[in-house]
Amino acid sequence: MTGAAGDDPFSRLPGAVLGAGWDEGVPAHYGNPLGEQRRLTERGAIVDLSHRVVLRLAGAPGSAGAGRLLLERLGTADIVRASSAETLLLDPSGAVRHALHVIDDGRAPWIIAEASQAGDLERRLGGEPGVALEDRSADFGVIGTFTAELPETASVDGVPLVWHDPWPSAGAGGPRYAAAEPHPAQGWSWHESLVPRESLAALAGRVGAPGVAGALAFDALRVEAWRPRQVTEVDGTLTPRELDWARTAVPRDKVGYPGARALRAAEARPAGRRLVMLYLDGSESVLPRHGAPVWLEVGGERLVVGAVTTGAMHHELGPVALAVVEREVPVRAPLNVDEAETVVPALQEQIVAA
């Protein structure tokens, strides 16, 4: 099972620079990451996400709807009544293990997930009685956009295979832990469309270099919107409320899924950590990597209190980052980030209330 894009037509567009790490195989940018952010929000540019894994949970013969019921049983979200949803798979302690973007075509759910999660998902979802887990990554690429549906989008029985991001608020969402109102992501309208791989070249040719943006551009806008991502913000120990992820993926009235009891019990206790946004001093001209230590000075000594999860250069805000810090860190405390033997001063904006 793989989400590798192979011979990706977007990587052959002028100026394309391929990404690395979890975005390996798709363009990180096309020569102007800041300008690409504006193209995304103002002119409807698209982002190549065809390295993502695409799965379909089909019911085995005589077991129609079994895939949908499996996700309903294992995940946090209400899948049965939704054509597009975000669901989290938790461990018994209530920590996030997988974040799945789910599309229901009326017969079976489709899943868009990070490539690094493929093996774990195969072990967790494959082999269930009555369910056939189909890897469709070789057949479909994923294209992200803030605009309406693409003409090249695949459909099943007239149902477009498009995932509509519920962030920052779903109608039946769970409790919200962010301190800010209104939320900075008001107006966020991200969509991920499944496009047949044989149509990707035509799509790339139709939009051309002026109509594309790289993964770095999307990440910067995601940081601005405080939007968690599986491969960056999830470390296997954080719960949905520590990332303010309950708002779109954990309905208040759903129970019975793995980790639900631990999640409810934890609500009576203060969270151990919380997601914050950092405004970084741009004079050092460095951007912290994933995992860069966040620390403050206490009594003349350095105290590490967290780590950067996503760093980004935003076209309006400058250098910014999402980070997870200990709950007790004072909101107004001056923080520092270590990167490449450089200390970068940072100011904290509270996301999850302390």
Short mmCIF file of N, CA and C in Angstrom, two decimals, residues 66-186:
data_model
loop_
_atom_site.label_atom_id
_atom_site.label_comp_id
_atom_site.label_asym_id
_atom_site.label_seq_id
_atom_site.Cartn_x
_atom_site.Cartn_y
_atom_site.Cartn_z
N ALA A 66 -20.83 -2.35 5.21
CA ALA A 66 -19.96 -2.80 6.30
C ALA A 66 -18.80 -1.84 6.52
N GLY A 67 -18.27 -1.25 5.45
CA GLY A 67 -17.16 -0.31 5.60
C GLY A 67 -17.58 0.93 6.36
N ARG A 68 -18.76 1.43 6.06
CA ARG A 68 -19.28 2.60 6.76
C ARG A 68 -19.49 2.31 8.24
N LEU A 69 -20.03 1.14 8.54
CA LEU A 69 -20.27 0.76 9.94
C LEU A 69 -18.96 0.54 10.69
N LEU A 70 -17.93 0.06 9.99
CA LEU A 70 -16.63 -0.13 10.64
C LEU A 70 -16.05 1.21 11.07
N LEU A 71 -16.08 2.21 10.18
CA LEU A 71 -15.58 3.53 10.55
C LEU A 71 -16.43 4.17 11.64
N GLU A 72 -17.73 3.92 11.61
CA GLU A 72 -18.61 4.43 12.67
C GLU A 72 -18.23 3.82 14.02
N ARG A 73 -17.85 2.56 14.01
CA ARG A 73 -17.52 1.87 15.26
C ARG A 73 -16.15 2.27 15.79
N LEU A 74 -15.18 2.50 14.89
CA LEU A 74 -13.81 2.76 15.32
C LEU A 74 -13.48 4.24 15.46
N GLY A 75 -14.16 5.11 14.71
CA GLY A 75 -13.79 6.52 14.66
C GLY A 75 -14.66 7.40 15.54
N THR A 76 -14.17 8.63 15.74
CA THR A 76 -14.87 9.58 16.61
C THR A 76 -16.08 10.22 15.97
N ALA A 77 -16.11 10.34 14.64
CA ALA A 77 -17.16 11.12 13.97
C ALA A 77 -18.36 10.25 13.63
N ASP A 78 -19.46 10.93 13.33
CA ASP A 78 -20.69 10.28 12.89
C ASP A 78 -20.60 10.10 11.38
N ILE A 79 -20.21 8.90 10.94
CA ILE A 79 -20.01 8.63 9.52
C ILE A 79 -21.32 8.28 8.82
N VAL A 80 -22.21 7.62 9.52
CA VAL A 80 -23.42 7.09 8.88
C VAL A 80 -24.26 8.20 8.26
N ARG A 81 -24.31 9.37 8.89
CA ARG A 81 -25.19 10.44 8.42
C ARG A 81 -24.45 11.52 7.63
N ALA A 82 -23.18 11.28 7.26
CA ALA A 82 -22.39 12.32 6.61
C ALA A 82 -21.83 11.82 5.29
N SER A 83 -21.88 12.68 4.26
CA SER A 83 -21.25 12.34 2.99
C SER A 83 -19.79 12.78 2.95
N SER A 84 -19.40 13.67 3.87
CA SER A 84 -18.02 14.13 3.99
C SER A 84 -17.77 14.40 5.47
N ALA A 85 -16.71 13.83 6.01
CA ALA A 85 -16.47 13.97 7.44
C ALA A 85 -14.99 13.81 7.74
N GLU A 86 -14.59 14.31 8.90
CA GLU A 86 -13.27 14.05 9.43
C GLU A 86 -13.45 13.19 10.67
N THR A 87 -12.74 12.07 10.74
CA THR A 87 -12.84 11.21 11.91
C THR A 87 -11.45 10.89 12.42
N LEU A 88 -11.32 10.75 13.72
CA LEU A 88 -10.06 10.41 14.37
C LEU A 88 -10.14 8.99 14.91
N LEU A 89 -9.06 8.25 14.76
CA LEU A 89 -8.94 6.95 15.41
C LEU A 89 -8.02 7.15 16.61
N LEU A 90 -8.50 6.80 17.78
CA LEU A 90 -7.78 7.02 19.02
C LEU A 90 -7.24 5.72 19.57
N ASP A 91 -6.24 5.82 20.45
CA ASP A 91 -5.82 4.63 21.18
C ASP A 91 -6.63 4.55 22.47
N PRO A 92 -6.48 3.49 23.26
CA PRO A 92 -7.31 3.35 24.47
C PRO A 92 -7.17 4.49 25.47
N SER A 93 -6.05 5.23 25.42
CA SER A 93 -5.87 6.35 26.35
C SER A 93 -6.52 7.63 25.86
N GLY A 94 -7.10 7.61 24.65
CA GLY A 94 -7.73 8.80 24.09
C GLY A 94 -6.81 9.64 23.23
N ALA A 95 -5.59 9.19 22.99
CA ALA A 95 -4.65 9.94 22.15
C ALA A 95 -4.93 9.69 20.67
N VAL A 96 -4.70 10.71 19.85
CA VAL A 96 -4.94 10.61 18.41
C VAL A 96 -3.88 9.74 17.76
N ARG A 97 -4.32 8.75 16.99
CA ARG A 97 -3.39 7.92 16.22
C ARG A 97 -3.51 8.17 14.72
N HIS A 98 -4.74 8.38 14.25
CA HIS A 98 -4.96 8.62 12.82
C HIS A 98 -6.03 9.69 12.64
N ALA A 99 -5.83 10.54 11.64
CA ALA A 99 -6.84 11.52 11.22
C ALA A 99 -7.22 11.19 9.79
N LEU A 100 -8.49 10.86 9.58
CA LEU A 100 -8.95 10.39 8.28
C LEU A 100 -9.93 11.37 7.67
N HIS A 101 -9.72 11.68 6.39
CA HIS A 101 -10.67 12.49 5.62
C HIS A 101 -11.57 11.50 4.87
N VAL A 102 -12.85 11.53 5.16
CA VAL A 102 -13.77 10.49 4.68
C VAL A 102 -14.78 11.08 3.71
N ILE A 103 -14.95 10.40 2.58
CA ILE A 103 -15.96 10.73 1.58
C ILE A 103 -16.86 9.50 1.42
N ASP A 104 -18.17 9.67 1.47
CA ASP A 104 -19.09 8.55 1.28
C ASP A 104 -19.77 8.69 -0.07
N ASP A 105 -19.60 7.68 -0.93
CA ASP A 105 -20.17 7.76 -2.28
C ASP A 105 -21.58 7.18 -2.33
N GLY A 106 -22.19 6.87 -1.18
CA GLY A 106 -23.52 6.29 -1.14
C GLY A 106 -23.49 4.78 -1.02
N ARG A 107 -22.34 4.19 -1.36
CA ARG A 107 -22.19 2.74 -1.23
C ARG A 107 -21.11 2.37 -0.21
N ALA A 108 -20.02 3.15 -0.21
CA ALA A 108 -18.90 2.83 0.66
C ALA A 108 -18.10 4.11 0.94
N PRO A 109 -17.40 4.15 2.07
CA PRO A 109 -16.55 5.31 2.37
C PRO A 109 -15.20 5.22 1.68
N TRP A 110 -14.72 6.39 1.24
CA TRP A 110 -13.36 6.56 0.75
C TRP A 110 -12.57 7.29 1.83
N ILE A 111 -11.29 6.98 1.93
CA ILE A 111 -10.43 7.59 2.95
C ILE A 111 -9.23 8.24 2.27
N ILE A 112 -8.97 9.49 2.62
CA ILE A 112 -7.73 10.17 2.24
C ILE A 112 -6.88 10.26 3.50
N ALA A 113 -5.64 9.78 3.41
CA ALA A 113 -4.78 9.76 4.59
C ALA A 113 -3.34 10.04 4.18
N GLU A 114 -2.52 10.35 5.16
CA GLU A 114 -1.09 10.58 4.91
C GLU A 114 -0.42 9.27 4.50
N ALA A 115 0.56 9.38 3.60
CA ALA A 115 1.24 8.18 3.10
C ALA A 115 1.89 7.39 4.22
N SER A 116 2.40 8.09 5.24
CA SER A 116 3.10 7.41 6.33
C SER A 116 2.16 6.55 7.18
N GLN A 117 0.85 6.76 7.04
CA GLN A 117 -0.12 6.01 7.84
C GLN A 117 -0.61 4.75 7.16
N ALA A 118 -0.16 4.50 5.93
CA ALA A 118 -0.73 3.42 5.13
C ALA A 118 -0.63 2.06 5.81
N GLY A 119 0.56 1.73 6.30
CA GLY A 119 0.74 0.42 6.91
C GLY A 119 -0.12 0.21 8.14
N ASP A 120 -0.16 1.22 9.01
CA ASP A 120 -0.98 1.11 10.23
C ASP A 120 -2.47 0.98 9.89
N LEU A 121 -2.91 1.73 8.88
CA LEU A 121 -4.32 1.66 8.51
C LEU A 121 -4.67 0.30 7.92
N GLU A 122 -3.74 -0.26 7.17
CA GLU A 122 -3.99 -1.59 6.61
C GLU A 122 -4.15 -2.61 7.73
N ARG A 123 -3.31 -2.49 8.76
CA ARG A 123 -3.41 -3.43 9.89
C ARG A 123 -4.67 -3.20 10.70
N ARG A 124 -5.09 -1.95 10.83
CA ARG A 124 -6.24 -1.65 11.69
C ARG A 124 -7.58 -1.87 10.99
N LEU A 125 -7.64 -1.58 9.69
CA LEU A 125 -8.91 -1.66 8.98
C LEU A 125 -9.03 -2.91 8.11
N GLY A 126 -7.90 -3.44 7.66
CA GLY A 126 -7.93 -4.63 6.82
C GLY A 126 -8.21 -5.87 7.66
N GLY A 127 -8.79 -6.85 7.04
CA GLY A 127 -9.03 -8.10 7.73
C GLY A 127 -10.28 -8.14 8.58
N GLU A 128 -11.01 -7.02 8.64
CA GLU A 128 -12.27 -7.01 9.39
C GLU A 128 -13.32 -7.84 8.63
N PRO A 129 -14.09 -8.64 9.33
CA PRO A 129 -15.11 -9.46 8.65
C PRO A 129 -16.08 -8.58 7.86
N GLY A 130 -16.34 -8.98 6.62
CA GLY A 130 -17.31 -8.29 5.79
C GLY A 130 -16.81 -7.03 5.13
N VAL A 131 -15.52 -6.69 5.30
CA VAL A 131 -14.97 -5.46 4.74
C VAL A 131 -13.80 -5.78 3.81
N ALA A 132 -13.81 -5.17 2.65
CA ALA A 132 -12.69 -5.29 1.72
C ALA A 132 -12.00 -3.94 1.63
N LEU A 133 -10.77 -3.86 2.12
CA LEU A 133 -10.01 -2.62 2.08
C LEU A 133 -9.28 -2.53 0.74
N GLU A 134 -9.67 -1.56 -0.09
CA GLU A 134 -9.10 -1.40 -1.42
C GLU A 134 -8.14 -0.21 -1.44
N ASP A 135 -6.92 -0.43 -1.87
CA ASP A 135 -5.98 0.66 -2.05
C ASP A 135 -6.16 1.22 -3.46
N ARG A 136 -6.67 2.46 -3.55
CA ARG A 136 -6.94 3.07 -4.84
C ARG A 136 -5.96 4.21 -5.15
N SER A 137 -4.83 4.22 -4.44
CA SER A 137 -3.85 5.29 -4.61
C SER A 137 -3.29 5.33 -6.03
N ALA A 138 -3.17 4.18 -6.67
CA ALA A 138 -2.64 4.14 -8.04
C ALA A 138 -3.65 4.63 -9.05
N ASP A 139 -4.92 4.73 -8.65
CA ASP A 139 -5.98 5.13 -9.57
C ASP A 139 -6.36 6.60 -9.44
N PHE A 140 -6.16 7.18 -8.25
CA PHE A 140 -6.62 8.55 -8.00
C PHE A 140 -5.53 9.37 -7.33
N GLY A 141 -5.40 10.61 -7.77
CA GLY A 141 -4.59 11.59 -7.08
C GLY A 141 -5.49 12.53 -6.30
N VAL A 142 -4.93 13.19 -5.30
CA VAL A 142 -5.68 14.12 -4.46
C VAL A 142 -5.25 15.54 -4.81
N ILE A 143 -6.22 16.39 -5.08
CA ILE A 143 -5.96 17.80 -5.42
C ILE A 143 -6.69 18.69 -4.42
N GLY A 144 -5.94 19.61 -3.79
CA GLY A 144 -6.52 20.51 -2.82
C GLY A 144 -6.77 21.88 -3.39
N THR A 145 -7.85 22.52 -2.94
CA THR A 145 -8.18 23.86 -3.41
C THR A 145 -9.14 24.52 -2.42
N PHE A 146 -9.12 25.85 -2.44
CA PHE A 146 -10.08 26.61 -1.63
C PHE A 146 -11.33 26.97 -2.43
N THR A 147 -11.35 26.60 -3.70
CA THR A 147 -12.48 26.97 -4.56
C THR A 147 -13.42 25.79 -4.73
N ALA A 148 -14.34 25.94 -5.66
CA ALA A 148 -15.36 24.92 -5.88
C ALA A 148 -14.76 23.69 -6.55
N GLU A 149 -15.62 22.73 -6.79
CA GLU A 149 -15.25 21.45 -7.36
C GLU A 149 -14.56 21.60 -8.72
N LEU A 150 -13.54 20.77 -8.96
CA LEU A 150 -12.82 20.77 -10.23
C LEU A 150 -13.57 19.94 -11.26
N PRO A 151 -13.54 20.35 -12.53
CA PRO A 151 -14.22 19.55 -13.56
C PRO A 151 -13.67 18.14 -13.68
N GLU A 152 -12.40 17.95 -13.34
CA GLU A 152 -11.77 16.64 -13.47
C GLU A 152 -12.08 15.70 -12.32
N THR A 153 -12.83 16.16 -11.31
CA THR A 153 -13.11 15.35 -10.14
C THR A 153 -13.88 14.08 -10.51
N ALA A 154 -13.47 12.96 -9.94
CA ALA A 154 -14.17 11.70 -10.17
C ALA A 154 -15.50 11.69 -9.42
N SER A 155 -16.42 10.85 -9.87
CA SER A 155 -17.70 10.71 -9.20
C SER A 155 -18.16 9.26 -9.27
N VAL A 156 -19.06 8.91 -8.37
CA VAL A 156 -19.67 7.58 -8.34
C VAL A 156 -21.17 7.78 -8.31
N ASP A 157 -21.85 7.29 -9.33
CA ASP A 157 -23.31 7.45 -9.43
C ASP A 157 -23.73 8.91 -9.25
N GLY A 158 -22.95 9.81 -9.83
CA GLY A 158 -23.26 11.23 -9.77
C GLY A 158 -22.81 11.92 -8.50
N VAL A 159 -22.18 11.20 -7.57
CA VAL A 159 -21.70 11.80 -6.31
C VAL A 159 -20.23 12.17 -6.48
N PRO A 160 -19.87 13.47 -6.48
CA PRO A 160 -18.47 13.86 -6.63
C PRO A 160 -17.64 13.38 -5.43
N LEU A 161 -16.46 12.87 -5.72
CA LEU A 161 -15.58 12.39 -4.66
C LEU A 161 -14.73 13.56 -4.15
N VAL A 162 -15.37 14.37 -3.31
CA VAL A 162 -14.73 15.57 -2.76
C VAL A 162 -14.90 15.56 -1.24
N TRP A 163 -13.78 15.78 -0.55
CA TRP A 163 -13.83 15.94 0.90
C TRP A 163 -13.86 17.43 1.22
N HIS A 164 -14.87 17.84 2.00
CA HIS A 164 -15.04 19.23 2.40
C HIS A 164 -14.55 19.37 3.85
N ASP A 165 -13.49 20.12 4.04
CA ASP A 165 -12.90 20.28 5.36
C ASP A 165 -13.89 21.02 6.27
N PRO A 166 -14.27 20.42 7.42
CA PRO A 166 -15.21 21.10 8.31
C PRO A 166 -14.58 22.20 9.16
N TRP A 167 -13.26 22.32 9.13
CA TRP A 167 -12.58 23.30 9.98
C TRP A 167 -13.04 24.71 9.68
N PRO A 168 -13.25 25.55 10.70
CA PRO A 168 -13.01 25.32 12.12
C PRO A 168 -14.24 24.87 12.91
N SER A 169 -15.36 24.65 12.23
CA SER A 169 -16.56 24.33 13.00
C SER A 169 -17.51 23.51 12.16
N ALA A 170 -17.91 22.35 12.70
CA ALA A 170 -18.96 21.54 12.08
C ALA A 170 -20.25 21.73 12.85
N GLY A 171 -21.36 21.54 12.15
CA GLY A 171 -22.65 21.78 12.79
C GLY A 171 -22.85 20.95 14.05
N ALA A 172 -22.41 19.69 14.01
CA ALA A 172 -22.56 18.81 15.17
C ALA A 172 -21.20 18.53 15.79
N GLY A 173 -20.32 19.50 15.74
CA GLY A 173 -18.97 19.31 16.25
C GLY A 173 -18.94 19.18 17.76
N GLY A 174 -17.73 18.91 18.27
CA GLY A 174 -17.57 18.71 19.69
C GLY A 174 -17.19 19.99 20.41
N PRO A 175 -16.77 19.86 21.65
CA PRO A 175 -16.40 21.05 22.44
C PRO A 175 -15.22 21.78 21.83
N ARG A 176 -15.22 23.10 22.01
CA ARG A 176 -14.17 23.94 21.47
C ARG A 176 -13.28 24.40 22.62
N TYR A 177 -11.97 24.30 22.41
CA TYR A 177 -11.03 24.67 23.47
C TYR A 177 -10.20 25.88 23.10
N ALA A 178 -10.38 26.43 21.90
CA ALA A 178 -9.63 27.62 21.52
C ALA A 178 -10.10 28.82 22.32
N ALA A 179 -9.14 29.68 22.64
CA ALA A 179 -9.45 30.86 23.46
C ALA A 179 -10.01 32.00 22.63
N ALA A 180 -9.69 32.04 21.33
CA ALA A 180 -10.02 33.20 20.50
C ALA A 180 -11.40 33.06 19.86
N GLU A 181 -12.13 34.14 19.87
CA GLU A 181 -13.39 34.26 19.12
C GLU A 181 -13.44 35.66 18.54
N PRO A 182 -13.69 35.84 17.24
CA PRO A 182 -13.90 34.76 16.29
C PRO A 182 -12.61 34.01 15.97
N HIS A 183 -12.78 32.79 15.54
CA HIS A 183 -11.64 31.95 15.20
C HIS A 183 -10.96 32.50 13.95
N PRO A 184 -9.62 32.46 13.88
CA PRO A 184 -8.93 33.03 12.70
C PRO A 184 -9.21 32.28 11.42
N ALA A 185 -9.79 31.10 11.49
CA ALA A 185 -10.08 30.34 10.27
C ALA A 185 -11.50 30.55 9.76
N GLN A 186 -12.21 31.53 10.30
CA GLN A 186 -13.54 31.82 9.75
C GLN A 186 -13.39 32.13 8.26
#
